[in-house]
């Protein structure tokens, strides 16, 4: 379930084991990499590789070994008995094992132009895209640990990093906030929201319009990179009450790639709230497929 790095890698391994996997593509086919332009930190590509090309190559590799792909999203589940049942856009299918690789979706501000500029200056991953903004002006939106971590990381590349937060107080832990406050490249703009991101006509980020929530003052500020760090939403809603998750919805691992339900495994960002990289998702997909293969073998399949 899922067609990003985790799901595609699981499909490659499962297909090579002759398990005839069915991959359900999900709402965001290709996962987070489908929103990324150049990926420079995936091993084996010295010149980098386009995100959509990387996941498409993984898909083709899985299909070459016999994996099948079903376009659609899981809208309901029943894990009370085996075979497990999945409702894919109104049609129920059954499976003896399931690898949940449904990922986690970045929280966005919800601005129309923000969505149009994702991958062209708008990003939700400093580790993925920070390198492209060497000696540039960068803006980070958020007030939690993730925002502080992203801002500190981005000072390795950017000339200046501006953290914009809608409140006066920050949710970030004291140590993360202090680290950011003591970084000379970081400046803070509080009680402020982003009203718009420009410039769609040039297909790149050039400036933003900001508004102070206390004074009502609006102004525009030049910026080259726009990083939204207001969290991720794990795509686990359809399993609610069946698969054990933490309070934020991330699947709780029971060791390896196992969930609380025997025969159901996890892979990638749906369980990983720390690393969230293409390579760690692929590694998790490999683990889940091997565990699923061993589980079925132990049952005599």
PDB file of C-alpha atoms in Angstrom:
ATOM      1  CA  UNK A   1       0.000   0.000   0.000  1.00  0.00           C
ATOM      2  CA  UNK A   2       1.815   3.058  -1.356  1.00  0.00           C
ATOM      3  CA  UNK A   3       3.997   3.729  -4.391  1.00  0.00           C
ATOM      4  CA  UNK A   4       6.834   5.869  -3.055  1.00  0.00           C
ATOM      5  CA  UNK A   5      10.362   4.630  -2.365  1.00  0.00           C
ATOM      6  CA  UNK A   6       9.179   2.308   0.433  1.00  0.00           C
ATOM      7  CA  UNK A   7       6.298   0.747  -1.495  1.00  0.00           C
ATOM      8  CA  UNK A   8       8.230   0.358  -4.746  1.00  0.00           C
ATOM      9  CA  UNK A   9      11.253  -1.208  -3.050  1.00  0.00           C
ATOM     10  CA  UNK A  10       8.987  -3.604  -1.150  1.00  0.00           C
ATOM     11  CA  UNK A  11       7.376  -4.497  -4.496  1.00  0.00           C
ATOM     12  CA  UNK A  12      10.779  -5.187  -6.094  1.00  0.00           C
ATOM     13  CA  UNK A  13      11.786  -7.567  -3.303  1.00  0.00           C
ATOM     14  CA  UNK A  14       8.382  -9.237  -3.060  1.00  0.00           C
ATOM     15  CA  UNK A  15       8.172  -9.722  -6.828  1.00  0.00           C
ATOM     16  CA  UNK A  16      11.673 -11.226  -6.982  1.00  0.00           C
ATOM     17  CA  UNK A  17      10.525 -13.660  -4.292  1.00  0.00           C
ATOM     18  CA  UNK A  18       7.663 -14.638  -6.622  1.00  0.00           C
ATOM     19  CA  UNK A  19       4.996 -13.342  -4.208  1.00  0.00           C
ATOM     20  CA  UNK A  20       3.078 -11.564  -6.997  1.00  0.00           C
ATOM     21  CA  UNK A  21       2.618  -8.271  -5.110  1.00  0.00           C
ATOM     22  CA  UNK A  22      -0.168  -5.839  -5.896  1.00  0.00           C
ATOM     23  CA  UNK A  23       0.832  -2.196  -5.335  1.00  0.00           C
ATOM     24  CA  UNK A  24      -1.969   0.271  -4.584  1.00  0.00           C
ATOM     25  CA  UNK A  25      -0.655   3.643  -5.765  1.00  0.00           C
ATOM     26  CA  UNK A  26      -2.489   5.837  -3.215  1.00  0.00           C
ATOM     27  CA  UNK A  27      -3.645   9.463  -3.272  1.00  0.00           C
ATOM     28  CA  UNK A  28      -0.099  10.712  -3.906  1.00  0.00           C
ATOM     29  CA  UNK A  29       1.320   8.280  -6.465  1.00  0.00           C
ATOM     30  CA  UNK A  30       5.098   8.244  -6.209  1.00  0.00           C
ATOM     31  CA  UNK A  31       5.105   9.674  -2.686  1.00  0.00           C
ATOM     32  CA  UNK A  32       7.109  12.723  -1.604  1.00  0.00           C
ATOM     33  CA  UNK A  33       9.666  12.273  -4.393  1.00  0.00           C
ATOM     34  CA  UNK A  34       6.988  13.008  -6.965  1.00  0.00           C
ATOM     35  CA  UNK A  35       7.012  16.576  -5.572  1.00  0.00           C
ATOM     36  CA  UNK A  36      10.803  16.906  -5.788  1.00  0.00           C
ATOM     37  CA  UNK A  37      12.891  18.014  -8.756  1.00  0.00           C
ATOM     38  CA  UNK A  38      16.555  17.044  -8.353  1.00  0.00           C
ATOM     39  CA  UNK A  39      17.585  14.381  -5.804  1.00  0.00           C
ATOM     40  CA  UNK A  40      21.324  14.533  -5.143  1.00  0.00           C
ATOM     41  CA  UNK A  41      21.678  12.297  -2.084  1.00  0.00           C
ATOM     42  CA  UNK A  42      20.346   8.955  -3.371  1.00  0.00           C
ATOM     43  CA  UNK A  43      23.324   6.579  -3.784  1.00  0.00           C
ATOM     44  CA  UNK A  44      24.340   5.617  -7.306  1.00  0.00           C
ATOM     45  CA  UNK A  45      23.558   8.874  -9.093  1.00  0.00           C
ATOM     46  CA  UNK A  46      26.698  11.062  -9.084  1.00  0.00           C
ATOM     47  CA  UNK A  47      24.961  13.809 -11.100  1.00  0.00           C
ATOM     48  CA  UNK A  48      21.697  13.505  -9.168  1.00  0.00           C
ATOM     49  CA  UNK A  49      18.357  12.245 -10.480  1.00  0.00           C
ATOM     50  CA  UNK A  50      14.915  13.785 -10.868  1.00  0.00           C
ATOM     51  CA  UNK A  51      12.585  12.588  -8.103  1.00  0.00           C
ATOM     52  CA  UNK A  52       9.734  11.507 -10.413  1.00  0.00           C
ATOM     53  CA  UNK A  53      12.236   9.664 -12.654  1.00  0.00           C
ATOM     54  CA  UNK A  54      13.671   7.783  -9.669  1.00  0.00           C
ATOM     55  CA  UNK A  55      10.292   6.486  -8.472  1.00  0.00           C
ATOM     56  CA  UNK A  56       9.218   5.672 -12.047  1.00  0.00           C
ATOM     57  CA  UNK A  57      12.397   3.607 -12.519  1.00  0.00           C
ATOM     58  CA  UNK A  58      11.657   1.759  -9.275  1.00  0.00           C
ATOM     59  CA  UNK A  59       8.127   1.058 -10.484  1.00  0.00           C
ATOM     60  CA  UNK A  60       9.363  -0.279 -13.837  1.00  0.00           C
ATOM     61  CA  UNK A  61      11.922  -2.443 -12.043  1.00  0.00           C
ATOM     62  CA  UNK A  62       9.182  -3.935  -9.858  1.00  0.00           C
ATOM     63  CA  UNK A  63       6.930  -4.502 -12.883  1.00  0.00           C
ATOM     64  CA  UNK A  64       9.788  -6.280 -14.693  1.00  0.00           C
ATOM     65  CA  UNK A  65       9.764  -8.840 -11.870  1.00  0.00           C
ATOM     66  CA  UNK A  66       5.986  -9.276 -12.011  1.00  0.00           C
ATOM     67  CA  UNK A  67       4.551  -6.677  -9.621  1.00  0.00           C
ATOM     68  CA  UNK A  68       1.144  -5.289 -10.562  1.00  0.00           C
ATOM     69  CA  UNK A  69       0.040  -1.711  -9.935  1.00  0.00           C
ATOM     70  CA  UNK A  70      -3.492  -0.636  -9.130  1.00  0.00           C
ATOM     71  CA  UNK A  71      -4.328   3.040  -9.503  1.00  0.00           C
ATOM     72  CA  UNK A  72      -6.454   4.140  -6.572  1.00  0.00           C
ATOM     73  CA  UNK A  73      -6.501   4.753  -2.839  1.00  0.00           C
ATOM     74  CA  UNK A  74      -7.534   2.670   0.154  1.00  0.00           C
ATOM     75  CA  UNK A  75     -10.634   4.287   1.660  1.00  0.00           C
ATOM     76  CA  UNK A  76     -11.523   1.623   4.267  1.00  0.00           C
ATOM     77  CA  UNK A  77      -9.997  -1.477   5.845  1.00  0.00           C
ATOM     78  CA  UNK A  78     -11.006  -4.564   7.811  1.00  0.00           C
ATOM     79  CA  UNK A  79      -8.129  -6.279   9.613  1.00  0.00           C
ATOM     80  CA  UNK A  80     -10.346  -8.256  12.038  1.00  0.00           C
ATOM     81  CA  UNK A  81      -9.857 -11.535  10.148  1.00  0.00           C
ATOM     82  CA  UNK A  82      -7.612 -12.988   7.477  1.00  0.00           C
ATOM     83  CA  UNK A  83      -7.487 -12.544   4.614  1.00  0.00           C
ATOM     84  CA  UNK A  84      -7.289  -8.812   5.346  1.00  0.00           C
ATOM     85  CA  UNK A  85      -9.758  -6.683   3.406  1.00  0.00           C
ATOM     86  CA  UNK A  86      -9.053  -3.351   1.721  1.00  0.00           C
ATOM     87  CA  UNK A  87     -11.601  -1.083   0.087  1.00  0.00           C
ATOM     88  CA  UNK A  88      -9.898   0.521  -2.918  1.00  0.00           C
ATOM     89  CA  UNK A  89     -12.141   3.307  -4.199  1.00  0.00           C
ATOM     90  CA  UNK A  90     -15.292   1.264  -3.534  1.00  0.00           C
ATOM     91  CA  UNK A  91     -14.014  -2.189  -4.513  1.00  0.00           C
ATOM     92  CA  UNK A  92     -12.992  -4.632  -1.769  1.00  0.00           C
ATOM     93  CA  UNK A  93      -9.887  -6.762  -2.303  1.00  0.00           C
ATOM     94  CA  UNK A  94      -8.314  -9.401  -0.045  1.00  0.00           C
ATOM     95  CA  UNK A  95      -4.725 -10.190   0.886  1.00  0.00           C
ATOM     96  CA  UNK A  96      -2.886 -12.604   3.170  1.00  0.00           C
ATOM     97  CA  UNK A  97      -0.217 -10.019   4.035  1.00  0.00           C
ATOM     98  CA  UNK A  98      -0.038  -6.249   3.806  1.00  0.00           C
ATOM     99  CA  UNK A  99       2.865  -3.812   3.739  1.00  0.00           C
ATOM    100  CA  UNK A 100       1.714  -0.343   4.759  1.00  0.00           C
ATOM    101  CA  UNK A 101       3.894   2.166   2.923  1.00  0.00           C
ATOM    102  CA  UNK A 102       1.322   4.945   2.729  1.00  0.00           C
ATOM    103  CA  UNK A 103       3.798   7.620   3.826  1.00  0.00           C
ATOM    104  CA  UNK A 104       3.285  10.925   5.551  1.00  0.00           C
ATOM    105  CA  UNK A 105       2.091  14.062   3.816  1.00  0.00           C
ATOM    106  CA  UNK A 106       3.736  17.385   4.557  1.00  0.00           C
ATOM    107  CA  UNK A 107       1.514  20.005   6.128  1.00  0.00           C
ATOM    108  CA  UNK A 108       1.302  23.018   3.856  1.00  0.00           C
ATOM    109  CA  UNK A 109       0.007  26.531   4.442  1.00  0.00           C
ATOM    110  CA  UNK A 110      -2.749  26.004   1.884  1.00  0.00           C
ATOM    111  CA  UNK A 111      -1.840  28.923  -0.392  1.00  0.00           C
ATOM    112  CA  UNK A 112      -2.617  28.448  -4.078  1.00  0.00           C
ATOM    113  CA  UNK A 113       0.756  29.713  -5.294  1.00  0.00           C
ATOM    114  CA  UNK A 114       2.587  27.708  -2.640  1.00  0.00           C
ATOM    115  CA  UNK A 115       1.209  24.505  -4.183  1.00  0.00           C
ATOM    116  CA  UNK A 116       2.168  25.621  -7.701  1.00  0.00           C
ATOM    117  CA  UNK A 117       5.768  26.318  -6.659  1.00  0.00           C
ATOM    118  CA  UNK A 118       6.467  23.053  -4.808  1.00  0.00           C
ATOM    119  CA  UNK A 119       9.764  21.817  -6.219  1.00  0.00           C
ATOM    120  CA  UNK A 120      10.532  25.269  -7.639  1.00  0.00           C
ATOM    121  CA  UNK A 121      11.620  27.064  -4.481  1.00  0.00           C
ATOM    122  CA  UNK A 122       8.937  25.750  -2.118  1.00  0.00           C
ATOM    123  CA  UNK A 123      10.017  22.703  -0.126  1.00  0.00           C
ATOM    124  CA  UNK A 124       9.223  20.734   3.013  1.00  0.00           C
ATOM    125  CA  UNK A 125      12.656  19.091   3.330  1.00  0.00           C
ATOM    126  CA  UNK A 126      15.820  21.045   4.109  1.00  0.00           C
ATOM    127  CA  UNK A 127      17.986  17.912   3.944  1.00  0.00           C
ATOM    128  CA  UNK A 128      16.690  17.233   0.431  1.00  0.00           C
ATOM    129  CA  UNK A 129      16.833  20.728  -1.028  1.00  0.00           C
ATOM    130  CA  UNK A 130      19.012  22.981   1.134  1.00  0.00           C
ATOM    131  CA  UNK A 131      22.059  22.589  -1.117  1.00  0.00           C
ATOM    132  CA  UNK A 132      20.319  24.456  -3.946  1.00  0.00           C
ATOM    133  CA  UNK A 133      20.214  27.688  -1.927  1.00  0.00           C
ATOM    134  CA  UNK A 134      23.906  28.339  -1.348  1.00  0.00           C
ATOM    135  CA  UNK A 135      24.455  32.049  -0.590  1.00  0.00           C
ATOM    136  CA  UNK A 136      20.712  32.690  -1.023  1.00  0.00           C
ATOM    137  CA  UNK A 137      18.030  34.164   1.211  1.00  0.00           C
ATOM    138  CA  UNK A 138      15.932  31.428   2.781  1.00  0.00           C
ATOM    139  CA  UNK A 139      12.684  31.522   4.762  1.00  0.00           C
ATOM    140  CA  UNK A 140      11.453  28.820   7.149  1.00  0.00           C
ATOM    141  CA  UNK A 141       7.837  28.723   8.314  1.00  0.00           C
ATOM    142  CA  UNK A 142       7.095  27.158  11.706  1.00  0.00           C
ATOM    143  CA  UNK A 143       7.718  27.338  15.430  1.00  0.00           C
ATOM    144  CA  UNK A 144       8.485  23.789  16.533  1.00  0.00           C
ATOM    145  CA  UNK A 145      11.615  21.674  16.772  1.00  0.00           C
ATOM    146  CA  UNK A 146      11.393  20.778  13.089  1.00  0.00           C
ATOM    147  CA  UNK A 147      11.476  24.437  12.096  1.00  0.00           C
ATOM    148  CA  UNK A 148      14.481  25.159  14.339  1.00  0.00           C
ATOM    149  CA  UNK A 149      16.304  22.095  13.052  1.00  0.00           C
ATOM    150  CA  UNK A 150      15.596  23.040   9.435  1.00  0.00           C
ATOM    151  CA  UNK A 151      16.671  26.660  10.020  1.00  0.00           C
ATOM    152  CA  UNK A 152      19.954  25.630  11.649  1.00  0.00           C
ATOM    153  CA  UNK A 153      20.671  23.137   8.892  1.00  0.00           C
ATOM    154  CA  UNK A 154      19.942  25.687   6.172  1.00  0.00           C
ATOM    155  CA  UNK A 155      22.487  28.157   7.585  1.00  0.00           C
ATOM    156  CA  UNK A 156      25.138  25.802   6.196  1.00  0.00           C
ATOM    157  CA  UNK A 157      24.097  26.984   2.754  1.00  0.00           C
ATOM    158  CA  UNK A 158      22.074  30.194   2.883  1.00  0.00           C
ATOM    159  CA  UNK A 159      23.312  33.733   3.346  1.00  0.00           C
ATOM    160  CA  UNK A 160      20.445  34.451   5.733  1.00  0.00           C
ATOM    161  CA  UNK A 161      17.603  32.355   7.160  1.00  0.00           C
ATOM    162  CA  UNK A 162      14.401  34.023   8.346  1.00  0.00           C
ATOM    163  CA  UNK A 163      12.095  32.028  10.628  1.00  0.00           C
ATOM    164  CA  UNK A 164       8.473  33.196  10.395  1.00  0.00           C
ATOM    165  CA  UNK A 165       6.051  32.117  13.129  1.00  0.00           C
ATOM    166  CA  UNK A 166       2.428  33.103  13.671  1.00  0.00           C
ATOM    167  CA  UNK A 167       2.790  33.416  17.460  1.00  0.00           C
ATOM    168  CA  UNK A 168       5.111  35.149  19.908  1.00  0.00           C
ATOM    169  CA  UNK A 169       5.897  31.916  21.772  1.00  0.00           C
ATOM    170  CA  UNK A 170       7.505  28.882  20.170  1.00  0.00           C
ATOM    171  CA  UNK A 171       6.578  25.211  20.575  1.00  0.00           C
ATOM    172  CA  UNK A 172      10.209  24.234  20.072  1.00  0.00           C
ATOM    173  CA  UNK A 173      12.176  22.763  22.966  1.00  0.00           C
ATOM    174  CA  UNK A 174      14.435  25.184  24.837  1.00  0.00           C
ATOM    175  CA  UNK A 175      17.634  23.597  23.542  1.00  0.00           C
ATOM    176  CA  UNK A 176      16.529  23.758  19.890  1.00  0.00           C
ATOM    177  CA  UNK A 177      15.248  27.322  20.233  1.00  0.00           C
ATOM    178  CA  UNK A 178      18.411  28.491  21.995  1.00  0.00           C
ATOM    179  CA  UNK A 179      20.543  26.925  19.299  1.00  0.00           C
ATOM    180  CA  UNK A 180      18.631  28.813  16.625  1.00  0.00           C
ATOM    181  CA  UNK A 181      18.642  32.096  18.575  1.00  0.00           C
ATOM    182  CA  UNK A 182      22.417  31.917  18.969  1.00  0.00           C
ATOM    183  CA  UNK A 183      22.971  31.290  15.271  1.00  0.00           C
ATOM    184  CA  UNK A 184      24.023  34.649  13.745  1.00  0.00           C
ATOM    185  CA  UNK A 185      22.564  33.745  10.345  1.00  0.00           C
ATOM    186  CA  UNK A 186      19.029  33.239  11.707  1.00  0.00           C
ATOM    187  CA  UNK A 187      16.564  36.036  12.347  1.00  0.00           C
ATOM    188  CA  UNK A 188      13.022  35.706  13.673  1.00  0.00           C
ATOM    189  CA  UNK A 189       9.768  37.321  12.555  1.00  0.00           C
ATOM    190  CA  UNK A 190       6.961  36.527  15.019  1.00  0.00           C
ATOM    191  CA  UNK A 191       3.201  37.170  15.140  1.00  0.00           C
ATOM    192  CA  UNK A 192       3.337  36.995  11.367  1.00  0.00           C
ATOM    193  CA  UNK A 193       1.761  34.886   8.634  1.00  0.00           C
ATOM    194  CA  UNK A 194       2.513  34.378   4.950  1.00  0.00           C
ATOM    195  CA  UNK A 195      -0.231  35.699   2.692  1.00  0.00           C
ATOM    196  CA  UNK A 196       1.261  34.798  -0.684  1.00  0.00           C
ATOM    197  CA  UNK A 197       4.333  33.383  -2.433  1.00  0.00           C
ATOM    198  CA  UNK A 198       5.670  34.760  -5.724  1.00  0.00           C
ATOM    199  CA  UNK A 199       6.424  34.316  -8.642  1.00  0.00           C
ATOM    200  CA  UNK A 200       4.418  31.650 -10.440  1.00  0.00           C
ATOM    201  CA  UNK A 201       4.927  33.411 -13.794  1.00  0.00           C
ATOM    202  CA  UNK A 202       8.692  32.809 -13.490  1.00  0.00           C
ATOM    203  CA  UNK A 203       8.195  29.296 -12.050  1.00  0.00           C
ATOM    204  CA  UNK A 204      10.426  30.098  -9.076  1.00  0.00           C
ATOM    205  CA  UNK A 205      10.222  31.674  -5.632  1.00  0.00           C
ATOM    206  CA  UNK A 206      11.352  35.310  -5.635  1.00  0.00           C
ATOM    207  CA  UNK A 207       9.491  36.957  -2.742  1.00  0.00           C
ATOM    208  CA  UNK A 208       6.653  36.541  -0.232  1.00  0.00           C
ATOM    209  CA  UNK A 209       3.969  38.792   1.189  1.00  0.00           C
ATOM    210  CA  UNK A 210       3.802  38.813   5.003  1.00  0.00           C
ATOM    211  CA  UNK A 211       1.232  40.190   7.451  1.00  0.00           C
ATOM    212  CA  UNK A 212       1.746  41.039  11.111  1.00  0.00           C
ATOM    213  CA  UNK A 213      -1.214  39.626  13.071  1.00  0.00           C
ATOM    214  CA  UNK A 214      -0.984  42.279  15.805  1.00  0.00           C
ATOM    215  CA  UNK A 215      -0.590  45.441  13.738  1.00  0.00           C
ATOM    216  CA  UNK A 216      -2.151  44.326  10.445  1.00  0.00           C
ATOM    217  CA  UNK A 217       0.894  45.660   8.584  1.00  0.00           C
ATOM    218  CA  UNK A 218       1.705  43.873   5.310  1.00  0.00           C
ATOM    219  CA  UNK A 219       4.971  43.909   3.396  1.00  0.00           C
ATOM    220  CA  UNK A 220       6.890  41.940   0.809  1.00  0.00           C
ATOM    221  CA  UNK A 221      10.271  40.339   1.359  1.00  0.00           C
ATOM    222  CA  UNK A 222      12.689  38.934  -1.211  1.00  0.00           C
ATOM    223  CA  UNK A 223      13.439  35.243  -0.698  1.00  0.00           C
ATOM    224  CA  UNK A 224      14.888  32.469  -2.852  1.00  0.00           C
ATOM    225  CA  UNK A 225      13.985  29.339  -0.876  1.00  0.00           C
ATOM    226  CA  UNK A 226      10.730  28.849   1.041  1.00  0.00           C
ATOM    227  CA  UNK A 227      10.694  25.914   3.498  1.00  0.00           C
ATOM    228  CA  UNK A 228       7.473  24.921   5.254  1.00  0.00           C
ATOM    229  CA  UNK A 229       8.227  23.128   8.545  1.00  0.00           C
ATOM    230  CA  UNK A 230       4.874  22.829  10.268  1.00  0.00           C
ATOM    231  CA  UNK A 231       4.886  19.049  10.495  1.00  0.00           C
ATOM    232  CA  UNK A 232       3.774  15.967   8.613  1.00  0.00           C
ATOM    233  CA  UNK A 233       0.541  13.982   8.689  1.00  0.00           C
ATOM    234  CA  UNK A 234       1.051  10.191   8.561  1.00  0.00           C
ATOM    235  CA  UNK A 235      -1.445   8.578   6.218  1.00  0.00           C
ATOM    236  CA  UNK A 236      -2.949   6.163   8.745  1.00  0.00           C
ATOM    237  CA  UNK A 237      -6.520   7.415   9.053  1.00  0.00           C
ATOM    238  CA  UNK A 238      -8.032   4.373   7.316  1.00  0.00           C
ATOM    239  CA  UNK A 239      -6.507   2.019   9.929  1.00  0.00           C
ATOM    240  CA  UNK A 240      -7.705   3.963  12.968  1.00  0.00           C
ATOM    241  CA  UNK A 241      -8.567   1.619  15.834  1.00  0.00           C
ATOM    242  CA  UNK A 242      -6.837  -1.355  14.203  1.00  0.00           C
ATOM    243  CA  UNK A 243      -3.153  -0.558  13.706  1.00  0.00           C
ATOM    244  CA  UNK A 244      -1.512   0.864  16.832  1.00  0.00           C
ATOM    245  CA  UNK A 245      -0.133   4.367  16.348  1.00  0.00           C
ATOM    246  CA  UNK A 246       1.377   7.056  18.529  1.00  0.00           C
ATOM    247  CA  UNK A 247      -0.705  10.165  19.388  1.00  0.00           C
ATOM    248  CA  UNK A 248       0.374  11.830  16.128  1.00  0.00           C
ATOM    249  CA  UNK A 249      -0.719   8.873  14.016  1.00  0.00           C
ATOM    250  CA  UNK A 250       2.654   7.279  13.224  1.00  0.00           C
ATOM    251  CA  UNK A 251       2.584   3.467  13.284  1.00  0.00           C
ATOM    252  CA  UNK A 252       4.149   1.971  16.393  1.00  0.00           C
ATOM    253  CA  UNK A 253       6.734  -0.622  15.404  1.00  0.00           C
ATOM    254  CA  UNK A 254       6.701  -3.967  17.166  1.00  0.00           C
ATOM    255  CA  UNK A 255      10.256  -4.742  16.075  1.00  0.00           C
ATOM    256  CA  UNK A 256      11.727  -4.906  12.593  1.00  0.00           C
ATOM    257  CA  UNK A 257       8.897  -4.025  10.220  1.00  0.00           C
ATOM    258  CA  UNK A 258       6.123  -5.577  12.314  1.00  0.00           C
ATOM    259  CA  UNK A 259       2.919  -3.881  13.449  1.00  0.00           C
ATOM    260  CA  UNK A 260       0.621  -5.054  16.247  1.00  0.00           C
ATOM    261  CA  UNK A 261      -1.251  -7.277  13.766  1.00  0.00           C
ATOM    262  CA  UNK A 262       0.647 -10.396  12.581  1.00  0.00           C
ATOM    263  CA  UNK A 263       0.900 -10.369   8.795  1.00  0.00           C
ATOM    264  CA  UNK A 264       0.785  -6.576   8.490  1.00  0.00           C
ATOM    265  CA  UNK A 265       4.078  -4.725   8.146  1.00  0.00           C
ATOM    266  CA  UNK A 266       5.160  -1.074   7.961  1.00  0.00           C
ATOM    267  CA  UNK A 267       7.657   0.679   5.705  1.00  0.00           C
ATOM    268  CA  UNK A 268       8.843   4.258   5.313  1.00  0.00           C
ATOM    269  CA  UNK A 269       7.514   7.596   6.494  1.00  0.00           C
ATOM    270  CA  UNK A 270       4.253   6.145   7.826  1.00  0.00           C
ATOM    271  CA  UNK A 271       6.340   4.901  10.759  1.00  0.00           C
ATOM    272  CA  UNK A 272       9.505   7.041  10.512  1.00  0.00           C
ATOM    273  CA  UNK A 273       9.140  10.482  12.077  1.00  0.00           C
ATOM    274  CA  UNK A 274      12.895  11.083  12.350  1.00  0.00           C
ATOM    275  CA  UNK A 275      14.786  10.497   9.088  1.00  0.00           C
ATOM    276  CA  UNK A 276      12.174  10.730   6.298  1.00  0.00           C
ATOM    277  CA  UNK A 277      14.666  10.201   3.481  1.00  0.00           C
ATOM    278  CA  UNK A 278      14.291   8.345   0.184  1.00  0.00           C
ATOM    279  CA  UNK A 279      17.094   5.957   1.087  1.00  0.00           C
ATOM    280  CA  UNK A 280      15.704   5.099   4.546  1.00  0.00           C
ATOM    281  CA  UNK A 281      12.249   4.558   3.048  1.00  0.00           C
ATOM    282  CA  UNK A 282      13.724   2.187   0.453  1.00  0.00           C
ATOM    283  CA  UNK A 283      15.612   0.323   3.182  1.00  0.00           C
ATOM    284  CA  UNK A 284      12.392  -0.032   5.178  1.00  0.00           C
ATOM    285  CA  UNK A 285      10.605  -1.376   2.095  1.00  0.00           C
ATOM    286  CA  UNK A 286      13.281  -4.033   1.722  1.00  0.00           C
ATOM    287  CA  UNK A 287      12.916  -5.041   5.396  1.00  0.00           C
ATOM    288  CA  UNK A 288       9.125  -5.243   5.171  1.00  0.00           C
ATOM    289  CA  UNK A 289       9.184  -7.414   2.041  1.00  0.00           C
ATOM    290  CA  UNK A 290      11.692  -9.847   3.554  1.00  0.00           C
ATOM    291  CA  UNK A 291       9.597 -10.094   6.720  1.00  0.00           C
ATOM    292  CA  UNK A 292       6.419 -10.665   4.684  1.00  0.00           C
ATOM    293  CA  UNK A 293       8.155 -13.393   2.664  1.00  0.00           C
ATOM    294  CA  UNK A 294       9.344 -15.166   5.828  1.00  0.00           C
ATOM    295  CA  UNK A 295       5.917 -14.840   7.416  1.00  0.00           C
ATOM    296  CA  UNK A 296       4.211 -16.478   4.434  1.00  0.00           C
ATOM    297  CA  UNK A 297       6.885 -19.162   4.221  1.00  0.00           C
ATOM    298  CA  UNK A 298       6.363 -20.030   7.887  1.00  0.00           C
ATOM    299  CA  UNK A 299       2.659 -20.515   7.106  1.00  0.00           C
ATOM    300  CA  UNK A 300       3.507 -22.876   4.264  1.00  0.00           C
ATOM    301  CA  UNK A 301       2.632 -20.577   1.375  1.00  0.00           C
TER     302      UNK A 301
END
